[in-house]
Coordinates of C-alpha atoms and ligand atoms in Angstrom, one line a residue:
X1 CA -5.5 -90.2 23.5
X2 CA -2.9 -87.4 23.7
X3 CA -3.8 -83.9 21.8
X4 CA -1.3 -81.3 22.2
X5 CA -1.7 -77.9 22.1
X6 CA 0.2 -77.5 19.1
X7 CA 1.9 -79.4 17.2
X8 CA 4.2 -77.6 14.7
X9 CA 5.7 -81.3 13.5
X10 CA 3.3 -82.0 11.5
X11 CA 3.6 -79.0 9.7
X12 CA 6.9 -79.6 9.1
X13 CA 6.7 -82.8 7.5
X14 CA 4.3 -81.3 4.7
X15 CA 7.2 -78.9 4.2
X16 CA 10.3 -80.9 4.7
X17 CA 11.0 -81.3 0.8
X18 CA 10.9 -77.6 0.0
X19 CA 12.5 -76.5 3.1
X20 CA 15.8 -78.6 3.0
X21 CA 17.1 -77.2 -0.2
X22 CA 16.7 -73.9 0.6
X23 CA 18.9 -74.2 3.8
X24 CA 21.0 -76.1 1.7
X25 CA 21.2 -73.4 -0.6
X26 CA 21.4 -70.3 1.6
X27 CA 24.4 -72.0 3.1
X28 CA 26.2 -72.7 -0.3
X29 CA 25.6 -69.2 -0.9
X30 CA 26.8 -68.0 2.5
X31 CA 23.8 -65.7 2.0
X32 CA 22.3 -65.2 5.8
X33 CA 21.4 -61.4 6.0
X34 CA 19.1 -59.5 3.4
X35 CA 19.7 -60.8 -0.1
X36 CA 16.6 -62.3 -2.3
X37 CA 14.9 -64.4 0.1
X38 CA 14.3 -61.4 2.4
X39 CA 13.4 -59.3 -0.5
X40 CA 11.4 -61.8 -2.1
X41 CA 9.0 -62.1 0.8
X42 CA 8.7 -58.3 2.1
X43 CA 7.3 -58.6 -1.6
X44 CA 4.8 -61.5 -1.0
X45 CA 4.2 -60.7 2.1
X46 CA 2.8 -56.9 1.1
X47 CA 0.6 -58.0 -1.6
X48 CA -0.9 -61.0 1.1
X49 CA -1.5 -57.9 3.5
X50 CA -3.1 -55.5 0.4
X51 CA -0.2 -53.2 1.6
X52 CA 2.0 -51.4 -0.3
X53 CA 5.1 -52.3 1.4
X54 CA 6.9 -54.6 4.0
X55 CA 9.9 -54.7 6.2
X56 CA 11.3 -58.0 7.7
X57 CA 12.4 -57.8 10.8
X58 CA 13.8 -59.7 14.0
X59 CA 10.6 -60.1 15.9
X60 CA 6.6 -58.9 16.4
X61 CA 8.1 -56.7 18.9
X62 CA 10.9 -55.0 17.3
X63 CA 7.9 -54.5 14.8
X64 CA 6.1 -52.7 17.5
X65 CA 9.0 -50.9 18.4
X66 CA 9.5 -49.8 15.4
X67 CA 6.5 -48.8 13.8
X68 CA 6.3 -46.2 16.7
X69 CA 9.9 -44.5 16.4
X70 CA 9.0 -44.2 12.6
X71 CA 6.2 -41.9 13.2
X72 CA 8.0 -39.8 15.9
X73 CA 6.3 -41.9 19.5
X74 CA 8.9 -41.3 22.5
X75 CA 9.5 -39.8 26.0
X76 CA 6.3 -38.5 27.1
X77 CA 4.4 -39.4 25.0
X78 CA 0.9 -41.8 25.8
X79 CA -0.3 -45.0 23.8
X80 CA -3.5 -46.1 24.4
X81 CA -3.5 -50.4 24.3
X82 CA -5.5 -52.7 26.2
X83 CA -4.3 -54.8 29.2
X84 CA -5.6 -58.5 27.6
X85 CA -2.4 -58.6 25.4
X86 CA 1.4 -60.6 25.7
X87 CA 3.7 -57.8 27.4
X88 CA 4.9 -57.2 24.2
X89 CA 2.8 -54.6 22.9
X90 CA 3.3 -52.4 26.1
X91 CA 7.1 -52.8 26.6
X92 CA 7.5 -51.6 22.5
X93 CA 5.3 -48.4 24.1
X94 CA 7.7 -48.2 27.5
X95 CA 10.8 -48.8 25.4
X96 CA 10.4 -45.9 23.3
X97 CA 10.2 -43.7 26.1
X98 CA 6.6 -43.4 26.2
X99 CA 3.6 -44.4 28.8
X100 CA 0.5 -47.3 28.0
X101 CA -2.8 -46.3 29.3
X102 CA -4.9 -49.1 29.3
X103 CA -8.9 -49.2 28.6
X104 CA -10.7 -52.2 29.1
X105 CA -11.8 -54.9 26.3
X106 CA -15.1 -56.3 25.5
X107 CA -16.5 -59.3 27.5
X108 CA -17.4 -61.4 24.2
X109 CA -14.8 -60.8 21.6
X110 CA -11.9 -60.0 24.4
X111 CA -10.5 -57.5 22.4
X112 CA -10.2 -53.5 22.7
X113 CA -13.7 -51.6 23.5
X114 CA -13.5 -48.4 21.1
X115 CA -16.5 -46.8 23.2
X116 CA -13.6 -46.2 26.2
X117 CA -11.1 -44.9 24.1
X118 CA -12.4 -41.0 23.8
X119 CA -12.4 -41.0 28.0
X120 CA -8.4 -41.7 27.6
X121 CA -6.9 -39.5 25.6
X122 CA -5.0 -36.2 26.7
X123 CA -2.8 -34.1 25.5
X124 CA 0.0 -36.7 25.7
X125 CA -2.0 -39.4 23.3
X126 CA 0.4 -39.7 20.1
X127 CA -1.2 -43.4 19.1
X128 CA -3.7 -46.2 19.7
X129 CA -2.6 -49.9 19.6
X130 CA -5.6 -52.3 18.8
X131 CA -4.6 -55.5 19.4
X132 CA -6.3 -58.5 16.6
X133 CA -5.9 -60.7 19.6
X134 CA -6.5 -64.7 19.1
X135 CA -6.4 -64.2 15.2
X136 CA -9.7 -61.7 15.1
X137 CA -9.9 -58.1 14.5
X138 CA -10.8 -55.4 16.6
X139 CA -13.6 -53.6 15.2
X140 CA -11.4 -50.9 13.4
X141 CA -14.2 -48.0 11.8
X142 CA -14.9 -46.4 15.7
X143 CA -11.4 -46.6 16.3
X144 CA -10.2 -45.1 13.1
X145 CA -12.6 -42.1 14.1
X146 CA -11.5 -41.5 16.8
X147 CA -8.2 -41.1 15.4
X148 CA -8.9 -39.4 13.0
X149 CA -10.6 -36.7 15.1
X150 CA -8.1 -36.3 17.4
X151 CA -4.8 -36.4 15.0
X152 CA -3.8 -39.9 16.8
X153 CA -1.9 -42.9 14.6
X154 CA -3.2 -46.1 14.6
X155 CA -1.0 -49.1 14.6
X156 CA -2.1 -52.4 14.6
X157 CA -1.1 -55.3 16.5
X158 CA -1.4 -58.2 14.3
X159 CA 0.9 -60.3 15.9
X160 CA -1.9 -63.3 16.0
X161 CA -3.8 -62.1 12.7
X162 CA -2.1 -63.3 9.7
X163 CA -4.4 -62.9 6.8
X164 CA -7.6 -61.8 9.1
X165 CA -10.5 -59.6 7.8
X166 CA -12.2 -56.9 9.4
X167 CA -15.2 -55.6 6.5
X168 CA -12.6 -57.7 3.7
X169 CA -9.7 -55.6 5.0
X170 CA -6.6 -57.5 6.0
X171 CA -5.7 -56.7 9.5
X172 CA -2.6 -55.0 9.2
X173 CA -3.7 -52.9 5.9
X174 CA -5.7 -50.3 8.1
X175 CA -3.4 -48.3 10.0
X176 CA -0.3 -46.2 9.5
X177 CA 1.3 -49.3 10.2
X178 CA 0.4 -53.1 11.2
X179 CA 3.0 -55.2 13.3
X180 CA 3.4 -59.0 12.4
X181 CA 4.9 -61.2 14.9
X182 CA 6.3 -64.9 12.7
X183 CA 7.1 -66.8 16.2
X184 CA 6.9 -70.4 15.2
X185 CA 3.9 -71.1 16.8
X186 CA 1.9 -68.0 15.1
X187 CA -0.3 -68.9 12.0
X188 CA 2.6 -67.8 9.8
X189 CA 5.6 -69.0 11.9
X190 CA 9.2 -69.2 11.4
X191 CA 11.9 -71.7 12.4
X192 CA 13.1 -69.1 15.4
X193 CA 12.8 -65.5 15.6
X194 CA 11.1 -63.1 12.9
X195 CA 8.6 -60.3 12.2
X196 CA 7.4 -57.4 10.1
X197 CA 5.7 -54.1 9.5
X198 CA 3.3 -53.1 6.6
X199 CA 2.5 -50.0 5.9
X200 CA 1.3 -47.9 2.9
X201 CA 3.2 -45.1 3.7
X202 CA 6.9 -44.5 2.0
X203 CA 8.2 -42.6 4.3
X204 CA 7.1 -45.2 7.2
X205 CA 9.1 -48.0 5.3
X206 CA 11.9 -45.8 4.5
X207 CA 12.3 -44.9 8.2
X208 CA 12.0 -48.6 9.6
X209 CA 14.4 -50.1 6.8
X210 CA 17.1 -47.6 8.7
X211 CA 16.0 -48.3 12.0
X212 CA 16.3 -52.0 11.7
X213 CA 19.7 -51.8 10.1
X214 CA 21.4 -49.2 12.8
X215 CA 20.0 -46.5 10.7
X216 CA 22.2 -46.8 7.8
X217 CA 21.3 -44.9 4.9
X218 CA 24.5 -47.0 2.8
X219 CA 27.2 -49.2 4.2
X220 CA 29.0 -47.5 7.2
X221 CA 26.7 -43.9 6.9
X222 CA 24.5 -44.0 9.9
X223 CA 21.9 -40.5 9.4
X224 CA 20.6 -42.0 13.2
X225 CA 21.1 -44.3 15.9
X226 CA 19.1 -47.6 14.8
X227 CA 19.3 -51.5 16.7
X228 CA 20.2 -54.8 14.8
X229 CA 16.9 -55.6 13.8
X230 CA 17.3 -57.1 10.7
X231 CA 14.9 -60.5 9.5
X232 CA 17.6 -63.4 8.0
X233 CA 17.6 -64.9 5.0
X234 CA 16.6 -68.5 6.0
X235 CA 13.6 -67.3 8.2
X236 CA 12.4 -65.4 5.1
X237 CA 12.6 -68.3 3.2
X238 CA 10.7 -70.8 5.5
X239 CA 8.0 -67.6 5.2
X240 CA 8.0 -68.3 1.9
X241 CA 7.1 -71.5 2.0
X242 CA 4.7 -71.1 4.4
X243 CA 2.7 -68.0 2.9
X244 CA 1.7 -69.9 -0.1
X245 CA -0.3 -72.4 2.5
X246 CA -1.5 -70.1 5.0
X247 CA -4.8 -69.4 3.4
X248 CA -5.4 -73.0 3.5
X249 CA -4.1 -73.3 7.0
X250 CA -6.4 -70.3 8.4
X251 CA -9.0 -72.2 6.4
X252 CA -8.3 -75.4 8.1
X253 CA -8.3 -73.9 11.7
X254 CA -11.6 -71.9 10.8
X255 CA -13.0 -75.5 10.1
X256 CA -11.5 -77.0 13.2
X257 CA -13.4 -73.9 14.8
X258 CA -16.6 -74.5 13.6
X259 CA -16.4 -78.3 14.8
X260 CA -15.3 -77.0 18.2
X261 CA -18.1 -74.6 17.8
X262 CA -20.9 -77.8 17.1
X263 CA -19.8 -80.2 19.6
X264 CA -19.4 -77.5 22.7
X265 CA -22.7 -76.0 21.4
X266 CA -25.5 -76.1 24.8
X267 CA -22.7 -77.3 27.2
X268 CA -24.1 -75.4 30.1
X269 CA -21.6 -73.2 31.9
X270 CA -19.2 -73.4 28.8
X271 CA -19.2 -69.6 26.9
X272 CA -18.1 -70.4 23.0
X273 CA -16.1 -67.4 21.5
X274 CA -17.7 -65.1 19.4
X275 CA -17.0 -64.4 16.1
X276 CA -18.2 -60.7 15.3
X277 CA -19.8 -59.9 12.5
X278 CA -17.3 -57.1 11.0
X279 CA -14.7 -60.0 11.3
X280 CA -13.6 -63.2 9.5
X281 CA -11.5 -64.7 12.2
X282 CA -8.2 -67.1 11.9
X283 CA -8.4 -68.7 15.3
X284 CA -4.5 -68.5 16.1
X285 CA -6.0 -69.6 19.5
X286 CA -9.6 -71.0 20.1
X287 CA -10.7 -69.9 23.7
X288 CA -13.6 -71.0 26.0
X289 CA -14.8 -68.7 28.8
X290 CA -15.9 -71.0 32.3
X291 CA -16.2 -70.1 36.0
X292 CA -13.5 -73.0 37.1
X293 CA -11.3 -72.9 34.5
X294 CA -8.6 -74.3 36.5
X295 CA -10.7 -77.2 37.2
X296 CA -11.4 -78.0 33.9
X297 CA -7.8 -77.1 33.0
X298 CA -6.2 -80.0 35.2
X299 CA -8.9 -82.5 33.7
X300 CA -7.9 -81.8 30.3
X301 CA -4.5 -82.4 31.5
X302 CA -4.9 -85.4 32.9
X303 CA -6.9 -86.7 30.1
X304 CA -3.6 -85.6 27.9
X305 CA -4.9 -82.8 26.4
X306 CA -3.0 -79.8 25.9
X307 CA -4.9 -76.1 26.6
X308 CA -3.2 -72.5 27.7
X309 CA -4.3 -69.4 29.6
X310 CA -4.2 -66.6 27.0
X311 CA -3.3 -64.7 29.5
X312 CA -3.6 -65.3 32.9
X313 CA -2.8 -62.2 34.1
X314 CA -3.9 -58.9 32.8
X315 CA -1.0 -56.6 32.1
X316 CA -2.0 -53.9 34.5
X317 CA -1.3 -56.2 37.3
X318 CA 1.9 -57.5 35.9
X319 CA 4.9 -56.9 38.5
X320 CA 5.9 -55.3 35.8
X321 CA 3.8 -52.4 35.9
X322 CA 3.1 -51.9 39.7
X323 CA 4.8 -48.5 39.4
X324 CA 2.1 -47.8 37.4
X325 CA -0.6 -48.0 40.2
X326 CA -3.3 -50.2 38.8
X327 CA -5.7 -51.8 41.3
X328 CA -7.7 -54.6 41.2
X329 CA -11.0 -53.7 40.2
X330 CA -9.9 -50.7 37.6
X331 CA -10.4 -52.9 34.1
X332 CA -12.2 -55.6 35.5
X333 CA -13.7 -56.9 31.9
X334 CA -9.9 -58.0 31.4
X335 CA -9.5 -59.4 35.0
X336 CA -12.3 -61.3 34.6
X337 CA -11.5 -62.8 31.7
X338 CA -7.9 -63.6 32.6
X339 CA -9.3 -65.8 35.5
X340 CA -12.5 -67.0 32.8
X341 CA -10.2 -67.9 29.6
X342 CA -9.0 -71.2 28.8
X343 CA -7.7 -72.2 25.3
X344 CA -8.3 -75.7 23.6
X345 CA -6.1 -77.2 21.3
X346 CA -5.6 -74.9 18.0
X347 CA -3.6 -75.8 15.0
X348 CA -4.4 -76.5 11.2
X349 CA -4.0 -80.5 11.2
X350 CA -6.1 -81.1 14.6
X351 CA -8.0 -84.5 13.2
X352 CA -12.1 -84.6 13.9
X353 CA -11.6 -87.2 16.2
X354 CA -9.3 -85.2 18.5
X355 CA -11.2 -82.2 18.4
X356 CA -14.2 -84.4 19.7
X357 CA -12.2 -86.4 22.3
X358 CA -11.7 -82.4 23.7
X359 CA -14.6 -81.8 23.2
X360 CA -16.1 -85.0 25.2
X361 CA -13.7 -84.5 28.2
X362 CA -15.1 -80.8 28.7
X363 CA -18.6 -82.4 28.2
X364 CA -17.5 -84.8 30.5
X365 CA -16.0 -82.1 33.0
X366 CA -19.0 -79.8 32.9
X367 CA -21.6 -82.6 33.7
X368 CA -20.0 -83.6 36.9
X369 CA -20.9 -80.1 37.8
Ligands
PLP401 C1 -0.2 -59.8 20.5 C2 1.3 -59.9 20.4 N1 2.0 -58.8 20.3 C3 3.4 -58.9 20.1 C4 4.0 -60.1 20.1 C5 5.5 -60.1 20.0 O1 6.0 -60.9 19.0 P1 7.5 -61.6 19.1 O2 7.4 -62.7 20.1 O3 7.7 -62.0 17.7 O4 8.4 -60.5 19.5 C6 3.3 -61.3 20.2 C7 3.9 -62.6 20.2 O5 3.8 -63.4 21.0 C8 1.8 -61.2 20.4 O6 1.1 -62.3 20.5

């Protein structure tokens, strides 16, 4: 049996009748940027994210990008983030002139440990980025806090988390802003590039719907320098289409989750991944802790199973960042999970009888051992 990692075909075929016409449309209407589709789900998508408003835009990372020029973030200037995150999140902080400083995550949930934050901020700190990596919250109230008692902003990275809960809050809805990322492989994905901020603040939205159109206030009267930035008409309307299923979907992958959860359950050596108790999780990616993950990686492989390393290395390593000094050894919660995590097939329409056939070949992997 083959089981990809994803399979966004399927997908499409429940959607195929709805999606048609409205490229069809859009085209007879030569109506590509802005206009009603875009409109129509900065609308949807708010009231989804119990937000006030929403701006389309190109990508999760112009999101991020965004969100932090709106509330004054630049040269200078220090974000606090963790390491166990796509590059994405740290080059929106280095792109607006600014610095990550990294604190480790926690060994269960893999996401940002709020008890380190305190020890990194300084004088330069102007925001925190939690990240809601693999579709779960970060566990916001400590980090709101601490925030709050230091003057900091808080935006959230909810590039993964499309319609996840932390205390029956939507991530995204907690602070000053909340970055979505609609890659087509996210929860909520689009047929190429696509993203959005929501925020409850006016003056946040008013500053990012300049910023993503080269700061125009009106056609041709530019009160800043913005970037092309803009989210397209059909993307906004294959969002459409797709936000009325997506509680379904989440639902469908918090099943798949749970099966995972029963059949792996005892499998000695195998760590499940932790739901926390503040959070209601949407599993963009289901991810097993081992010690020879890349043993059990090439297995699955050859048994035609499809699994990814979410992420293999932790940012503070990237090339990318060797100016910045990191050593091996200085947020080793994150290194050892980058060489620990291995993610098993994730998506909405995964049958029962693929999930077990993954599920049988790690049994079968881990006995042998
Ligand atoms: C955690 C995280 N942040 C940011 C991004 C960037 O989003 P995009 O690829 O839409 O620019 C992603 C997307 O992969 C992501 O997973």
């Amino acid at each position: 049996m083959n089981v990809p990692f994803l399979n966004l075909k399927i997908q499409y075929k429940e959607i195929e009748k709805e999606v048609v016409p409205m490229v069809t449309e859009a085209m007879s209407n030569a109506a590509f940027i802005g206009g009603p589709q875009v409109t129509g789900f900065e609308t949807e998508f708010a009231a989804f994210c119990d937000s006030k408003f929403c701006i389309g835009v190109n990508s999760g990372t112009d999101a991020l990008r965004f969100a932090l020029m709106a509330i004054g973030v630049g040269a200078g200037d220090e974000v606090i983030t963790v390491p166990n995150t796509f590059i994405a999140t740290t080059e929106a902080i280095s792109q607006v002139g600014a610095t990550p400083v990294f604190v480790d995550v926690l060994k269960d949930t893999s996401e940002m440990d709020p008890s380190l934050i305190e020890g990194k901020i300084s004088k330069k700190t102007k925001a925190i980025i939690p990240v809601h990596l693999y579709g779960q919250t970060v566990d916001m109230d400590p980090i709101m806090q601490t925030a709050k008692k230091h003057n900091i902003a808080v935006i959230e990275d909810a590039c993964q988390a499309h319609g996840a809960l932390y205390k029956g809050k939507k991530a995204g809805s907690m602070g000053v802003a909340g970055c979505f990322s609609f890659y087509p492989g996210k929860n909520l994905g689009a047929y190429g590039e696509a993203g959005a901020v929501v925020t409850q603040d006016k003056e946040i939205d008013k500053k990012i719907r300049m910023i993503r159109d080269h700061g125009q206030e009106q056609k041709y009267y530019h009160a800043i320098e913005g970037y092309n930035g803009r989210l397209d008409a059909i993307q906004a309307g294959v969002l459409r289409i797709k936000l009325k299923r997506l509680q379904s979907w989440n639902d469908s992958r918090r099943q798949n989750a749970k099966y995972y959860n029963e059949q792996l359950s005892g499998v000695k050596g195998v760590t499940l991944p932790v739901e926390a108790d503040f959070a209601k999780a949407i599993y963009h990616i289901y991810a097993i802790h081992l010690d020879d993950r890349d043993g059990l990686q090439k297995f699955l492989t050859d048994k035609g199973i499809g699994t990814g390393l979410h992420y293999p290395v932790p940012l503070h390593l990237q090339k990318a960042y060797a100016h910045m000094g990191y050593k091996e050894g200085s947020l080793p919660v994150s290194e050892s999970l980058s060489k620990r995590l291995l993610s098993l097939p994730m998506f909405p329409e995964l049958t029962r009888e693929e999930i077990k056939y993954v599920c049988d070949c790690v049994k079968e992997y881990m006995d042998k051992k």
